[in-house]
Coordinates of C-alpha atoms and ligand atoms in Angstrom, one line a residue:
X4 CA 13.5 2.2 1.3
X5 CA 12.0 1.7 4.4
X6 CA 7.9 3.1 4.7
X7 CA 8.7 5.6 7.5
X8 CA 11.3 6.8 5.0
X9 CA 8.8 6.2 1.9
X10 CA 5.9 8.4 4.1
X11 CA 8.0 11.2 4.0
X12 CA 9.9 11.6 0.7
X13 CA 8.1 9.7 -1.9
X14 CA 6.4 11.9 -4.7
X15 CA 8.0 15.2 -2.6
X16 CA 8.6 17.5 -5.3
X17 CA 11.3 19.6 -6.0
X18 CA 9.5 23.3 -6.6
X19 CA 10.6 26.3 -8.6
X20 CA 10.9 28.3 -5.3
X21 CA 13.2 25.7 -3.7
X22 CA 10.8 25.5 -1.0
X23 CA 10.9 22.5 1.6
X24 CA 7.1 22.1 2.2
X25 CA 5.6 21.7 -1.6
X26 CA 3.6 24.7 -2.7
X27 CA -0.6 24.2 -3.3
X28 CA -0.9 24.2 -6.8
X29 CA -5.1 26.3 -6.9
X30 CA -4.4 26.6 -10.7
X31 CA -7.4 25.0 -12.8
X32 CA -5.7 25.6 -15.9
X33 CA -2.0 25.3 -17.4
X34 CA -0.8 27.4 -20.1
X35 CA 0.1 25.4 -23.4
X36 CA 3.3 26.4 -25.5
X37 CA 2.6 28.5 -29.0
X38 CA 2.9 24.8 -30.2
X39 CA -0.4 24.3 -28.6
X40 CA 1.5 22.0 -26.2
X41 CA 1.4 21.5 -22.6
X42 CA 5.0 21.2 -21.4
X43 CA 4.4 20.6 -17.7
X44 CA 2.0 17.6 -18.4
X45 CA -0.6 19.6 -16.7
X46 CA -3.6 20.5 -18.5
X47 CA -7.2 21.3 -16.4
X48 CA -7.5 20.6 -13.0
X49 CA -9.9 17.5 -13.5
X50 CA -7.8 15.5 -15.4
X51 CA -4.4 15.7 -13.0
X52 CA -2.7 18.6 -10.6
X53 CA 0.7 18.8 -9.0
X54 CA -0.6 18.0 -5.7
X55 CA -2.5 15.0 -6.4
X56 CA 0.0 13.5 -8.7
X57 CA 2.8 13.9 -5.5
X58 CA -0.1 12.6 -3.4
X59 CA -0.5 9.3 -5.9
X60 CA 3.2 8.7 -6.0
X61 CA 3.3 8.7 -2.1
X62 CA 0.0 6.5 -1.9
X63 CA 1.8 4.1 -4.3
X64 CA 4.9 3.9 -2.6
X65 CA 3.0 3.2 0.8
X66 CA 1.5 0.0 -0.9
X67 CA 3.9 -0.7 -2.9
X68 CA 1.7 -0.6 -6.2
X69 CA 2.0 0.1 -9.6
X70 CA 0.2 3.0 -9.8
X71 CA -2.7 4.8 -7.2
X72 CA -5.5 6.6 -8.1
X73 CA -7.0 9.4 -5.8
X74 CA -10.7 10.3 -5.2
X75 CA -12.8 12.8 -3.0
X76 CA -13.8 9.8 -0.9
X77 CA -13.6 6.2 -0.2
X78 CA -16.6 5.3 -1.4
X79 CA -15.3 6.9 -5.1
X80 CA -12.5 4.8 -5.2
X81 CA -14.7 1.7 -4.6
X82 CA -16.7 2.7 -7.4
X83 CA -13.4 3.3 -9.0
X84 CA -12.8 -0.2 -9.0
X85 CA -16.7 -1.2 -9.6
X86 CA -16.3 1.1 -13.0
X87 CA -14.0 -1.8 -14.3
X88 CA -17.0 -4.5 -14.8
X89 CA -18.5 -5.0 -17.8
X90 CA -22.5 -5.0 -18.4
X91 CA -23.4 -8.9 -17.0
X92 CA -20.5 -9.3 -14.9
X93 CA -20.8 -10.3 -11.4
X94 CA -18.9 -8.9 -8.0
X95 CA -18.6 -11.2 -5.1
X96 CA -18.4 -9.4 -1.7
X97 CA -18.0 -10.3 1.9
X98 CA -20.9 -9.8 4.4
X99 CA -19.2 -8.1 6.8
X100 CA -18.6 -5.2 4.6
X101 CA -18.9 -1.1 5.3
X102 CA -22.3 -0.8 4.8
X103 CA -21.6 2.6 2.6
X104 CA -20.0 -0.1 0.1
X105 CA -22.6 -2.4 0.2
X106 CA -25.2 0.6 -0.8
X107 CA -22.9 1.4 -3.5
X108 CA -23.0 -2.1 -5.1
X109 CA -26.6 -2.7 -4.5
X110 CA -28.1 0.4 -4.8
X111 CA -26.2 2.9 -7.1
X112 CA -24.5 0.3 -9.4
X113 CA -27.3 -2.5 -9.2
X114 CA -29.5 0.0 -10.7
X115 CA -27.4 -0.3 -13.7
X116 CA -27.9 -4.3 -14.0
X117 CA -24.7 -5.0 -11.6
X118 CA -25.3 -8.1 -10.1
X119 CA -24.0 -8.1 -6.3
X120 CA -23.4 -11.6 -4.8
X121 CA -22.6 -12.0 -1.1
X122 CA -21.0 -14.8 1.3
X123 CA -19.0 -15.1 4.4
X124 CA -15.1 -14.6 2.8
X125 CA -13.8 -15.8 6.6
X126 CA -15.2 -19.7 4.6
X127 CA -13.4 -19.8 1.8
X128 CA -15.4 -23.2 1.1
X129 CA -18.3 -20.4 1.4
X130 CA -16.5 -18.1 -1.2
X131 CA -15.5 -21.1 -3.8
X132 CA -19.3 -22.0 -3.7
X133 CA -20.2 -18.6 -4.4
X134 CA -18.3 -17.9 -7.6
X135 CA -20.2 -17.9 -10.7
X136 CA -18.8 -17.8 -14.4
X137 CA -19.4 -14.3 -14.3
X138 CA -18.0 -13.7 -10.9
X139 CA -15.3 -10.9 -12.3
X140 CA -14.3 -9.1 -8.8
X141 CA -14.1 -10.2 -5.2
X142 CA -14.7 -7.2 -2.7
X143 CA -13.5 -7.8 1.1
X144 CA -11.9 -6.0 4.0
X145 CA -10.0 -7.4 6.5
X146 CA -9.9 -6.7 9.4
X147 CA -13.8 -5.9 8.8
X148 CA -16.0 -3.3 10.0
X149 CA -17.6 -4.2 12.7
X150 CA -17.0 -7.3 13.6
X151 CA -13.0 -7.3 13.2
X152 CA -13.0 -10.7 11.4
X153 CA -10.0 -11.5 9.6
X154 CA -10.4 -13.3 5.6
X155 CA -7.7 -14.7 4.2
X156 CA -6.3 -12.2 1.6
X157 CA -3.7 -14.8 -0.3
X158 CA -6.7 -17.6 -0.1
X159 CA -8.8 -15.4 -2.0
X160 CA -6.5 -14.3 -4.2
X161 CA -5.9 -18.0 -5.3
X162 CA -9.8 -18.6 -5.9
X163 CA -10.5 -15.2 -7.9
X164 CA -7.5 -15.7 -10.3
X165 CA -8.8 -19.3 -10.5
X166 CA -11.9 -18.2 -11.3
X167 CA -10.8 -15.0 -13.7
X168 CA -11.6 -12.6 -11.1
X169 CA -10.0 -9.7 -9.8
X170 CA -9.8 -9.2 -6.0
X171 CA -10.1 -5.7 -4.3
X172 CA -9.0 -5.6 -0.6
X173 CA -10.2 -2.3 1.9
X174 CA -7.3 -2.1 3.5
X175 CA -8.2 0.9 5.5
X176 CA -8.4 -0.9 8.7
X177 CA -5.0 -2.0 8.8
X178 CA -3.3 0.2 6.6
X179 CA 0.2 -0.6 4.4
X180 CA 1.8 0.2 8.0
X181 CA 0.4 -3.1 9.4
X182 CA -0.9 -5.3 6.4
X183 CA 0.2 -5.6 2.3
X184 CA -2.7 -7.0 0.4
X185 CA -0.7 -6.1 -2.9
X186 CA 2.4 -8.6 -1.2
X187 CA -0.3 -11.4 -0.8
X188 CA -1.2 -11.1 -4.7
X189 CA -4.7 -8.4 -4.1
X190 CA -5.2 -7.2 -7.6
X191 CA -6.3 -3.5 -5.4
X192 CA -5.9 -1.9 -2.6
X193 CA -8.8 0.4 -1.4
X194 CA -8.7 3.4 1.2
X195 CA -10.9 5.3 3.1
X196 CA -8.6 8.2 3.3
X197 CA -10.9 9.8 5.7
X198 CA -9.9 7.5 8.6
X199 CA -5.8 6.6 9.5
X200 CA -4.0 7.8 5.8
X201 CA -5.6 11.4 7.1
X202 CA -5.3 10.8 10.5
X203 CA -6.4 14.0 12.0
X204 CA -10.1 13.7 11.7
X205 CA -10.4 16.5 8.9
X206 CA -10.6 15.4 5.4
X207 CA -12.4 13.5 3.3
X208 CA -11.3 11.0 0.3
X209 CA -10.1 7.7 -0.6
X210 CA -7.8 6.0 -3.2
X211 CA -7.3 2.8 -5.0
X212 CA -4.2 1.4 -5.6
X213 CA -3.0 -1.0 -8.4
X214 CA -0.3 -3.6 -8.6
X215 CA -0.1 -3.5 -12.3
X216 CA -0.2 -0.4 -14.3
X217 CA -2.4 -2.3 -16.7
X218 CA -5.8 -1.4 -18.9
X219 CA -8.2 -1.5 -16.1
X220 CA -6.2 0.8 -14.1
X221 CA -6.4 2.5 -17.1
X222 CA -10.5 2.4 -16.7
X223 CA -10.1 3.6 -12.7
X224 CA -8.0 6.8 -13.5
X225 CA -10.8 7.3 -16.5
X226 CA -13.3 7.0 -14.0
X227 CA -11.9 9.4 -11.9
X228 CA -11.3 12.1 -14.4
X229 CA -14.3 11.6 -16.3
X230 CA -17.0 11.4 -13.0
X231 CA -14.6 14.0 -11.6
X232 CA -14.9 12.4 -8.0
X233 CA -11.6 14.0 -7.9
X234 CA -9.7 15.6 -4.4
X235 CA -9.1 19.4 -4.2
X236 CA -5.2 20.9 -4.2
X237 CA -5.1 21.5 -0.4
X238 CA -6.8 17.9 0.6
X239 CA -3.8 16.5 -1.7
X240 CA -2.1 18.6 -0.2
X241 CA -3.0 18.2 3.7
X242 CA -3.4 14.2 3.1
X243 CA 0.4 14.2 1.8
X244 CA 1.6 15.9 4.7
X245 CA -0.5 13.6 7.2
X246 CA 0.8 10.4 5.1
X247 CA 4.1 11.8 6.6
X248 CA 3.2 10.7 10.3
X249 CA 1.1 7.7 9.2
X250 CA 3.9 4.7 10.1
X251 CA 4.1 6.4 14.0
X252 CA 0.5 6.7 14.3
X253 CA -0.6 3.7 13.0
X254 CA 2.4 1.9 15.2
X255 CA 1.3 3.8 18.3
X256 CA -2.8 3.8 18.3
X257 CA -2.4 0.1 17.6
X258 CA -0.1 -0.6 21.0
X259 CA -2.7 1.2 22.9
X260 CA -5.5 -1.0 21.1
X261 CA -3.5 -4.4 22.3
X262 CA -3.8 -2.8 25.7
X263 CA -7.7 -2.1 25.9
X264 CA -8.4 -5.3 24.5
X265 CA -6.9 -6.8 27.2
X266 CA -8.3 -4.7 29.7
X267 CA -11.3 -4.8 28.2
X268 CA -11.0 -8.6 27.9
X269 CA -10.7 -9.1 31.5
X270 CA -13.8 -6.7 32.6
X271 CA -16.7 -8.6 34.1
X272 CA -18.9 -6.0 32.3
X273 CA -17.7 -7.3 29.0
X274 CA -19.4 -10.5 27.4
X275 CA -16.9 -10.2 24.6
X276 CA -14.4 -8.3 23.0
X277 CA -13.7 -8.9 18.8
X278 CA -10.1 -8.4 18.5
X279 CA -7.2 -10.2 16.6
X280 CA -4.3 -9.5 19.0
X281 CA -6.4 -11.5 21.2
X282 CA -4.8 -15.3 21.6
X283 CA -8.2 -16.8 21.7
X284 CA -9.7 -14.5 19.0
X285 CA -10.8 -16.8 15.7
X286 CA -8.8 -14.7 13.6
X287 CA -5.6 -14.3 15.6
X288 CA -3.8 -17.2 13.8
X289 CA -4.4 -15.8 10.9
X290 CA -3.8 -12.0 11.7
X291 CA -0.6 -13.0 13.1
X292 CA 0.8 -14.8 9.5
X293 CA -1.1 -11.6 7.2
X294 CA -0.5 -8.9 9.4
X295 CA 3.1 -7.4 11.0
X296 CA 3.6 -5.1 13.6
X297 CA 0.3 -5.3 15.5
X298 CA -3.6 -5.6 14.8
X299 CA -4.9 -2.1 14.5
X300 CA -6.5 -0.1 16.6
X301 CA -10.2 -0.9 15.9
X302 CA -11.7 -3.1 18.1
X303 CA -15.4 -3.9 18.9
X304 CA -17.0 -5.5 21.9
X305 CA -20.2 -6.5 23.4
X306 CA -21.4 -5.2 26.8
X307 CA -23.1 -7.5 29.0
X308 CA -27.0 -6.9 29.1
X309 CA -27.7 -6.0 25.7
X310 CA -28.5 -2.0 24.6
X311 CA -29.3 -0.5 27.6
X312 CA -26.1 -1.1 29.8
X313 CA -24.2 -0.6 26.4
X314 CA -25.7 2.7 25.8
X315 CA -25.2 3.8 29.7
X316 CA -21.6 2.9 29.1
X317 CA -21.2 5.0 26.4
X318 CA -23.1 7.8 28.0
X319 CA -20.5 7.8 30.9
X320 CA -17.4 8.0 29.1
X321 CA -15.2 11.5 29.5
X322 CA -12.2 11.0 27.2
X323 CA -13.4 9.1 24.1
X324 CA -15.7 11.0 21.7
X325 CA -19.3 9.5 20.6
X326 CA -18.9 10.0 17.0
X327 CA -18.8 7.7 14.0
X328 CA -15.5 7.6 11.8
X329 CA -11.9 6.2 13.0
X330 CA -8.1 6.8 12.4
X331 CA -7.9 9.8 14.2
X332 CA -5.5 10.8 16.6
X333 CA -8.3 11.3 19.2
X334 CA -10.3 8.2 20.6
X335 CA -14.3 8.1 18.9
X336 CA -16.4 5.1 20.4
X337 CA -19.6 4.4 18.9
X338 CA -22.9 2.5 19.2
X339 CA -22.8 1.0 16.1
X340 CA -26.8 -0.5 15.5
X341 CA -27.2 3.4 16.5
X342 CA -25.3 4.8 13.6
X343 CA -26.1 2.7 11.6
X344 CA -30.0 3.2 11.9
X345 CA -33.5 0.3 12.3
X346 CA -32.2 -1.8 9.0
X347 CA -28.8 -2.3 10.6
X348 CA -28.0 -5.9 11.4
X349 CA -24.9 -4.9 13.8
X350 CA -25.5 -6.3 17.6
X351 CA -27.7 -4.4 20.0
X352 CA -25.2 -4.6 22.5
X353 CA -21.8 -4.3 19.9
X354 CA -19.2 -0.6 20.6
X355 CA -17.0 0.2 18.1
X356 CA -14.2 1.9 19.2
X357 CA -11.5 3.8 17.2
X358 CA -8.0 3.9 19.4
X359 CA -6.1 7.4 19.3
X360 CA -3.1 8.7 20.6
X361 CA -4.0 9.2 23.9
X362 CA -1.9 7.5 26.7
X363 CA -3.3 4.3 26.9
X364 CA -3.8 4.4 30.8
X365 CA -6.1 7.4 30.2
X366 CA -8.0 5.5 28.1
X367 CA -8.3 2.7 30.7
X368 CA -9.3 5.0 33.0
X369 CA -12.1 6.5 31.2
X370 CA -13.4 3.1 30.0
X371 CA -13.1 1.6 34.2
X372 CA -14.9 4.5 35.3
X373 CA -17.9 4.2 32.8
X374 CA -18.0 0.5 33.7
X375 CA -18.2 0.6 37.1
Ligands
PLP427 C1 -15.3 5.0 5.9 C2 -15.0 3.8 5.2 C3 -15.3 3.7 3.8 C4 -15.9 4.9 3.0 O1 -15.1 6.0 3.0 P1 -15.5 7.5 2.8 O2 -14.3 8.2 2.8 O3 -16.4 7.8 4.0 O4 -16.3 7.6 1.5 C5 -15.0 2.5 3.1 N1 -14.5 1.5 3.8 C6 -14.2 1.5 5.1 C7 -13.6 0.3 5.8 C8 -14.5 2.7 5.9 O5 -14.2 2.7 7.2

């Protein structure tokens, strides 16, 4: 089946009350038979609930996986993932990673002896150079946050199964709408499903999802009932029902992106603008065989004249919100170095912008006015 067909039905359970819309399932606990059995399959709340399991059969469907695992945030699922090393083993990421990931690795899990290794995945001489013998997981996104580079997921995939590595690929970015690391032989997906898999800007969590149902994905769902970095009922719940929309959001934020990259291209008050559907972008040759239906709708740019003039520009703007995060049906723009805080090695004069639903000539509007 198609994925606007798979968004809406896959993992919808039949219920007992033969209602439509699935019911929220609050129980913590199941009652077992007088065999001391569990005949629904459900036992505590931690370890598995109706709504997460019609949530994970959706999320798999989406990325056409094996099996996905969901957690309370994106940054659990990465660690998800991370939990599969062994003491001594290595990970391998790219530089131009979400810096919440990159504190994970470093900080959280290199406290425990993890040791992090980082080069610039858009050179995969770069990456080959980089691998060690205990190299035993490669950790990218593409398109990247925030420079929207472009890595080549099948390239990688080559060198870390060369190498006896696994490769994990943040595909919240482009989402399965757009982009199918699993297709191009990724080991994992990884979501953020705080940003387009929500969509509306009101719930927090992530998910990994596996292309074989094998022993480490074994290790990920252990990790995820045994930390307990597990999603409530009603975010399964509410992040099922958004999933629904997810192939006509996705499809419409990123026509709107293609159009404000090329107004914003054109602007004499824009030095540059870092987007793949761009013909003279670095990674549009590449976007264009990895990616279908578009390039997202997260694009950066650098305003002419460094922080000032970028932080005026912000400052003017009506119609897009200042505000971290992206995926959401409304527009957020941010000044990234700003968010970010003084060890942030983002641009001074770099905006992130997250494209909503908005009609795109709105958007223009808002974005010409606060140039001008
Ligand atoms: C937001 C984000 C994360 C972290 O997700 P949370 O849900 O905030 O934990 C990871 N990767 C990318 C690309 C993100 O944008």
């Amino acid at each position: 089946m198609h994925l606007e067909t798979l968004a809406v039905h896959a993992g919808r359970p039949t219920e007992a009350s033969n209602a439509v819309t699935p019911d929220i399932v609050l129980s913590t606990t199941f009652e077992r038979n007088t065999n001391g059995e569990v005949p629904s399959g459900y036992k505590y709340g931690r370890y598995d609930n109706p709504n997460r399991r019609a949530l994970e059969t959706r999320l798999a469907a989406l990325e056409g996986g094996a099996a996905a695992v969901a957690f309370s945030a994106g940054v659990a699922a990465a660690a998800g993932v991370l939990s599969t090393l062994q003491p001594g083993q290595r990970v391998l990421a790219a530089l131009d990673i979400f810096y919440g990931t990159r504190h994970l690795m470093t900080g959280e899990f290199g406290r425990w002896g993890l040791g992090v290794d980082f080069a610039d995945f858009t050179d995969l001489d770069a990456v080959r150079r980089a691998m060690r013998p205990e190299t035993a997981l490669l950790f990218v996104e593409t398109p990247s946050n925030p420079l929207i580079q472009i890595t080549d997921i099948a390239g990688l995939a080559q060198i870390a199964h060369a190498g006896g590595a696994r490769l994990a690929v943040d595909n919240t970015f482009a989402t399965p709408i757009l982009q199918n690391p699993l297709a191009l032989d990724a080991d994992y997906a990884v979501h953020s499903s705080s940003k387009f898999f929500g969509g509306h800007t009101d719930i927090v969590g992530g998910c990994v999802i596996a292309a074989r149902d094998d022993a480490d994905t074994t290790r990920i769902r252990e990790h995820q009932t045994t930390a307990g970095a597990v999603p409530s009922p009603f975010d399964c719940w509410l992040l099922s029902r958004s999933l629904a929309t997810l192939p006509l959001r996705v499809r419409a934020q990123t026509a709107t992106a293609q159009c404000i990259a090329e107004f914003l291209a054109a602007h004499r008050a824009i030095r540059k603008v870092n987007y793949p559907g761009l013909p003279d972008d670095p990674g549009h040759a590449l976007a264009a065989r990895q990616m279908h239906d578009g390039f997202g709708a997260m694009l950066s740019f650098h305003v002419a004249g460094g922080r000032a003039p970028a932080l005026a520009f912000v400052s003017r703007l009506q119609l897009f919100t200042r505000a971290t995060s992206l995926g959401g049906v409304e527009s957020l723009i941010e000044h990234r170095a700003s968010s970010e805080g003084p060890d942030s090695k983002t641009p001074q004069d770099l905006i992130r912008a997250s494209i909503g639903i908005e009609h795109a000539d709105d958007l223009i509007a808002d974005l010409e006015q606060a140039l001008t």
